[in-house]
Amino acid sequence: MSRLWRRNRHWVTPALFLLPGLILFGTVILAASIETVWISLHDWDGIGAKTWVGLANYIELADDPQFYVSLKNNVIWLLIFMLAPPIGLALALIVNQQIRGMRILKSLFFVPLVLATVTVGVVFGWVYDPNFGLLQLLFGAFGGTAPALLSDETFVTFAVAAAGLWPQIAFCMILFLAGLNSLNDDLIAAGRVDGARGWRMLRHVVLPQLSQVGFIAIAVTVIGALRSFDMIAVMTSGGPYGSCTVLAYQMYQESIFSYRFGYGAAIATVLFVIMIVFIAWYLNGLIKAERSNA
Amino acid sequence: MYPRPIPEDARIQRALYLGGVALVVILWLLPLLAVMLTSIRSNEELMAGNYWGWPQKFSLIENYKAVFEQTAMLRFFLNSLLITIPSVIGVLILSTLTGFVLSRYPFRGSNLIFALFVGGNFLPAQIMMIPVRDLMVRLGLYDTVYALIIFHIAFQTGFATLFMRNFIAALPGELFQAARAEGASPFQTLRHVVVPLVRPALAALAILTFTFVWNDYFWAIVLTQSDAVKPVTAGLNNLRGEWTSAWNIVSAATIFVALPPVVMFFMMQKHFVAGLTMGAVKG
Amino acid sequence: MSSVELRKVDKHYAGYHALKTVDLKIEKGEFVVMVGPSGCGKSTLLKTIAGLETINSGQIVINGRDVTREEPGDRGIAMVFQSYALYPHMTVAENMGFGLRMANRPKAEIDAAVKRAAQILRLEEQLGKRPKQLSGGQRQRVAIGRAITRSPEVFLFDEPLSNLDAALRTQMRVELSGLHTQLGSTMIYVTHDQVEAMTMADRIVILNKGRIEQIGSPLELYANPANIFVAGFLGAPRMNFIEAKAVSVDASGVSVAAAGLPALSLGGIDVTGLSAGDAVTIGIRPEGLRVVEAGDGVMPVFSSQVRLVEQLGRDTVLYVDASPLQTTNSDSGTGNFTLQLNKVSTVAVGATLRAGFETGDAYLFGPDGRTLTPRKPVAST
Ligand SMILES: Nc1ncnc2c1ncn2[C@@H]1O[C@H](COP(=O)(O)OP(=O)(O)O)[C@@H](O)[C@H]1O
Ligand SMILES: [Mg+2]
């Protein structure tokens, strides 16, 4: 027995090590995500029995104007979030100096990232308040009146996404700062010797070396944009009149408020498919990068 | 270095630069500073419309005392700790195990398992909401801290496995061969070689996981209902609905919620940044 | 009973045949050095003996016990790694006692074993330090000490000296040989450095592309390489090789023609499978060459220009232009022919000299690389 154990422990123990994490992640995250697809083929109130309805939920979804509002808003989020990598890079370039006192200033830039999205929501609720918000302060200084962004159907999604941009820029900035810190100094020096400076240095020497970081910054930003939920829930609850929902939020509403879990699952499945495309693209890029590094 | 460092002896240039950056920081954090300022303003001043001027009277103590005494924030805060601390510990344990195995015991399918951990970690929470909620209801854990703890451990294990696996894979392979040649069992290798060597990674992971779990809002509203188990994030949002005009109290509560992760961040900043950028940068 | 025995061991890495049917017997107390070019499978062979790599077929026997399926810790071996693989978070004493601690031995026994090893390796002063606080040579000794404390039957060394500077390497070579005498254990030592192989080994195993080319004592291998690979691998400077053609082959001898040289007649050749017209190779070691005066008729002689003179103190190495000859495999592919004279020579670069050799010092290699010339006497020690 003991001999058998000694001979086999080198693979039995690792298998036992792997199992708890794998089982937990596999059931709670992966299997649940797949189960969503299954539920989307049913009519279900979340409590009683499920009734098989086939693709009925999807057919209904195809005619649901709210679905197209959500889809359009997801695209808006994506576009606005695409500002995060360039702004993050610009800020990183601005602060990348080693001077006494810079360390603390740099870390102050990162603060939005560690705030809860609820906190960011509350803070930007302040900013956008039409009576006394920062925005009003700004408009007031020019003698104007700030628009009530959060109750304006046209602007609300832009306003909420802009709030979400705040921590996302900080995230990109951290990534680019790390990238700038691992630049090959010899290449920079060689570039200086060759007379490259300023914009040309950035374009031809620095940016090529940041391509991997840039890829990751864009990827996490895309994924972050598609995951947006908290900010909408906190700032507008999808309103006014459902004009700023995204797929994730609409799904939540249909399930939790309307008890239409099958329909919600169908929306989740659409989101799932979109995400899988992006995640596959991201993993593929990562693997390529790892191969070329090795 | 790029951009070119400002020379040591260019004192004036350095001072101007520092001042300029400080100004940008203030603009950058202006929304947060406004909330901080409001959190020490008295209600009368707000009523009188003094939102932006310098406070005539500082009500720091009163406002925060009101948060503690007249709202359930303290209870929520405690709930958040009860949820976050076990979650962080669970994630550290599980991901050390999975990361160790996935980096040091190659087997057929190990790369696929690893890809599942990484990919699953990017799924939006809403995709798994319905089955997870249903699962917790059936387990009788709905509206308990355990539902949140279990979910957070499961979800964060995805990212944490990526993190630990890469860290352990970067350790010298001969250390592990030596341990095996010396007769150390996998468990002994874990205990005497892996755990002491991954301490810095665990520190980084702890602060990251703490921030993620503490800041969670979505699962808090999906898996809990009652004030007795609700964490601060969900609590804060409720509070905002109840105290609509008492902006000073809401602001104080907001700062109170933000405090733990911000303090943790400043205490362990190096680990936080290293953890977040791991894998993003070559080398 | 042999100490370590490999029987028909084959090892494949995904699609790569790293060890090709390796058979090897190592006696108790022997110091065996495995040597071969980088990537030839030395580390792989050592790891299969240690049990750190599984094998696809064959058997590994240590002290009469089939250990093919045993874990490394149960094989009675200890291994010293190229990078030393010291645990950075443990002190020297903890590093050395690690194996015994993992086996749950009593503390007194561990302390005694560590103390003994520290004495042997002169590490008593360092026991409380961390690896980071030690010099390269000290770290190396800790790694060896870690192996000693477990009193293994077999020591395995994987290029243990390659991270040390030249002076320290020579010193550690002597220390390791001393250690072997002192402990009397079986030691298997892997290196790509033929000097280490020649100076330390009881027996050398020459590996090439996952196959054992030849096994034997250092001087035996030097005097009687089994084939052109071994002949070229052992010896510094390298043996010179000349492309040639077998003109006539019969039982009494072989006549060989090479461009730039007079015809050579070699006796006692193993002529199986050799026929007239085959491409063969003549090999001559640098120290087998000499500078000859005009009219010294018996030797094959050629004239050539000196390109580089290396004064080694007592010896002189001359690199001459090999272009009159068709050389192959020459040192670093420079098209040079190497002469080693065991005296100080005053030849200047650019001078033309006549080089020659005794036919009896030459080697002949067949078309397949096999050595055809008869055994040469091994220099007695
Ligand atoms: N884990 C592995 N996977 C695939 N190929 C390997 C692995 N380890 C070694 N090899 C290959 O096997 C051959 C022998 O390697 P090794 O035994 O390390 O050579 P060396 O003689 O330099 O120690 C090399 O060509 C190497 O590329
Ligand atoms: Mg090797």
Short mmCIF file of C-alpha atoms in Angstrom, two decimals, chain B residues 40-181:
data_model
loop_
_atom_site.label_atom_id
_atom_site.label_comp_id
_atom_site.label_asym_id
_atom_site.label_seq_id
_atom_site.Cartn_x
_atom_site.Cartn_y
_atom_site.Cartn_z
CA ILE B 40 -17.51 67.39 5.74
CA ARG B 41 -20.12 70.03 4.97
CA SER B 42 -23.09 70.64 7.19
CA ASN B 43 -26.63 70.06 6.04
CA GLU B 44 -27.61 73.69 6.61
CA GLU B 45 -24.95 74.86 4.22
CA LEU B 46 -26.17 72.46 1.55
CA MET B 47 -29.71 73.70 2.09
CA ALA B 48 -28.43 77.22 1.71
CA GLY B 49 -26.90 76.23 -1.64
CA ASN B 50 -23.24 76.34 -0.67
CA TYR B 51 -22.12 73.30 -2.64
CA TRP B 52 -18.75 74.49 -3.85
CA GLY B 53 -17.55 77.25 -1.59
CA TRP B 54 -15.22 76.61 1.27
CA PRO B 55 -17.28 75.19 4.19
CA GLN B 56 -18.04 77.72 6.86
CA LYS B 57 -18.23 75.00 9.41
CA PHE B 58 -16.65 71.58 9.37
CA SER B 59 -19.08 68.79 10.14
CA LEU B 60 -16.72 65.90 9.62
CA ILE B 61 -17.47 64.26 12.95
CA GLU B 62 -21.21 64.91 12.82
CA ASN B 63 -21.61 63.53 9.31
CA TYR B 64 -19.64 60.38 9.88
CA LYS B 65 -21.30 59.87 13.24
CA ALA B 66 -24.64 60.12 11.50
CA VAL B 67 -23.52 57.46 9.04
CA PHE B 68 -22.63 55.13 11.87
CA GLU B 69 -25.60 55.83 14.09
CA GLN B 70 -28.49 56.59 11.80
CA THR B 71 -27.76 54.24 8.93
CA ALA B 72 -26.95 50.55 8.68
CA MET B 73 -23.59 51.29 7.05
CA LEU B 74 -21.63 49.83 9.94
CA ARG B 75 -23.57 46.60 9.62
CA PHE B 76 -22.94 46.58 5.84
CA PHE B 77 -19.29 47.28 6.45
CA LEU B 78 -19.06 44.29 8.77
CA ASN B 79 -20.88 42.15 6.21
CA SER B 80 -18.39 43.21 3.57
CA LEU B 81 -15.54 42.10 5.79
CA LEU B 82 -17.31 38.81 6.51
CA ILE B 83 -17.63 38.23 2.78
CA THR B 84 -14.33 39.59 1.56
CA ILE B 85 -11.84 38.09 4.01
CA PRO B 86 -12.91 34.44 3.63
CA SER B 87 -13.16 34.95 -0.13
CA VAL B 88 -9.60 36.24 -0.34
CA ILE B 89 -8.27 33.39 1.79
CA GLY B 90 -10.17 30.83 -0.27
CA VAL B 91 -8.91 32.28 -3.55
CA LEU B 92 -5.31 32.31 -2.35
CA ILE B 93 -5.48 28.67 -1.28
CA LEU B 94 -7.24 27.35 -4.36
CA SER B 95 -5.19 29.30 -6.86
CA THR B 96 -1.89 28.33 -5.24
CA LEU B 97 -2.95 24.72 -5.69
CA THR B 98 -4.21 25.07 -9.26
CA GLY B 99 -1.35 27.36 -10.29
CA PHE B 100 1.21 24.93 -8.88
CA VAL B 101 -0.26 21.97 -10.71
CA LEU B 102 -0.81 23.77 -14.01
CA SER B 103 2.72 25.14 -14.06
CA ARG B 104 4.69 22.17 -12.78
CA TYR B 105 2.82 19.00 -13.69
CA PRO B 106 2.29 19.01 -17.44
CA PHE B 107 -0.35 16.53 -18.56
CA ARG B 108 -2.51 16.19 -21.61
CA GLY B 109 -5.30 18.73 -21.39
CA SER B 110 -3.55 20.98 -18.88
CA ASN B 111 -3.38 23.78 -21.41
CA LEU B 112 -7.07 23.44 -22.14
CA ILE B 113 -7.92 23.61 -18.44
CA PHE B 114 -5.73 26.66 -18.12
CA ALA B 115 -7.45 28.32 -21.08
CA LEU B 116 -10.83 27.63 -19.49
CA PHE B 117 -9.75 29.35 -16.28
CA VAL B 118 -8.46 32.36 -18.19
CA GLY B 119 -11.37 32.59 -20.61
CA GLY B 120 -14.06 32.03 -17.98
CA ASN B 121 -12.60 34.84 -15.93
CA PHE B 122 -13.56 37.32 -18.66
CA LEU B 123 -17.19 36.28 -18.92
CA PRO B 124 -19.61 38.98 -17.79
CA ALA B 125 -21.29 38.05 -14.55
CA GLN B 126 -24.75 38.38 -16.10
CA ILE B 127 -24.16 35.35 -18.30
CA MET B 128 -24.10 32.99 -15.34
CA MET B 129 -26.50 34.96 -13.16
CA ILE B 130 -29.63 32.87 -13.56
CA PRO B 131 -28.12 29.42 -12.91
CA VAL B 132 -25.92 30.68 -10.06
CA ARG B 133 -28.83 32.37 -8.37
CA ASP B 134 -30.91 29.25 -8.85
CA LEU B 135 -28.10 27.09 -7.48
CA MET B 136 -27.80 29.20 -4.34
CA VAL B 137 -31.55 29.14 -3.83
CA ARG B 138 -31.59 25.36 -4.10
CA LEU B 139 -28.63 25.02 -1.74
CA GLY B 140 -30.48 27.19 0.75
CA LEU B 141 -27.64 29.72 0.64
CA TYR B 142 -29.52 32.54 -1.08
CA ASP B 143 -29.40 35.69 1.03
CA THR B 144 -26.50 34.45 3.16
CA VAL B 145 -22.88 35.57 3.06
CA TYR B 146 -21.94 32.02 2.02
CA ALA B 147 -23.59 32.47 -1.37
CA LEU B 148 -21.36 35.47 -2.05
CA ILE B 149 -18.27 33.82 -0.59
CA ILE B 150 -18.69 30.71 -2.72
CA PHE B 151 -19.37 32.69 -5.85
CA HIS B 152 -16.46 35.07 -5.36
CA ILE B 153 -14.03 32.27 -4.63
CA ALA B 154 -15.16 30.41 -7.73
CA PHE B 155 -15.02 33.44 -10.00
CA GLN B 156 -11.77 34.95 -8.76
CA THR B 157 -10.07 31.58 -8.98
CA GLY B 158 -10.03 32.08 -12.75
CA PHE B 159 -7.86 35.17 -12.69
CA ALA B 160 -5.91 34.01 -9.64
CA THR B 161 -5.00 30.74 -11.36
CA LEU B 162 -3.65 32.64 -14.35
CA PHE B 163 -1.67 34.77 -11.95
CA MET B 164 -0.21 32.00 -9.79
CA ARG B 165 0.47 29.69 -12.70
CA ASN B 166 2.53 32.32 -14.48
CA PHE B 167 4.38 33.23 -11.32
CA ILE B 168 5.29 29.66 -10.42
CA ALA B 169 6.19 28.86 -14.03
CA ALA B 170 8.73 31.69 -13.89
CA LEU B 171 10.54 30.15 -10.89
CA PRO B 172 13.64 28.11 -11.78
CA GLY B 173 12.59 24.58 -12.79
CA GLU B 174 15.63 22.98 -11.21
CA LEU B 175 14.34 23.94 -7.74
CA PHE B 176 11.41 21.60 -8.30
CA GLN B 177 13.53 18.85 -9.81
CA ALA B 178 15.89 19.12 -6.86
CA ALA B 179 13.01 18.80 -4.42
CA ARG B 180 11.76 15.74 -6.22
CA ALA B 181 15.21 14.19 -6.38
#
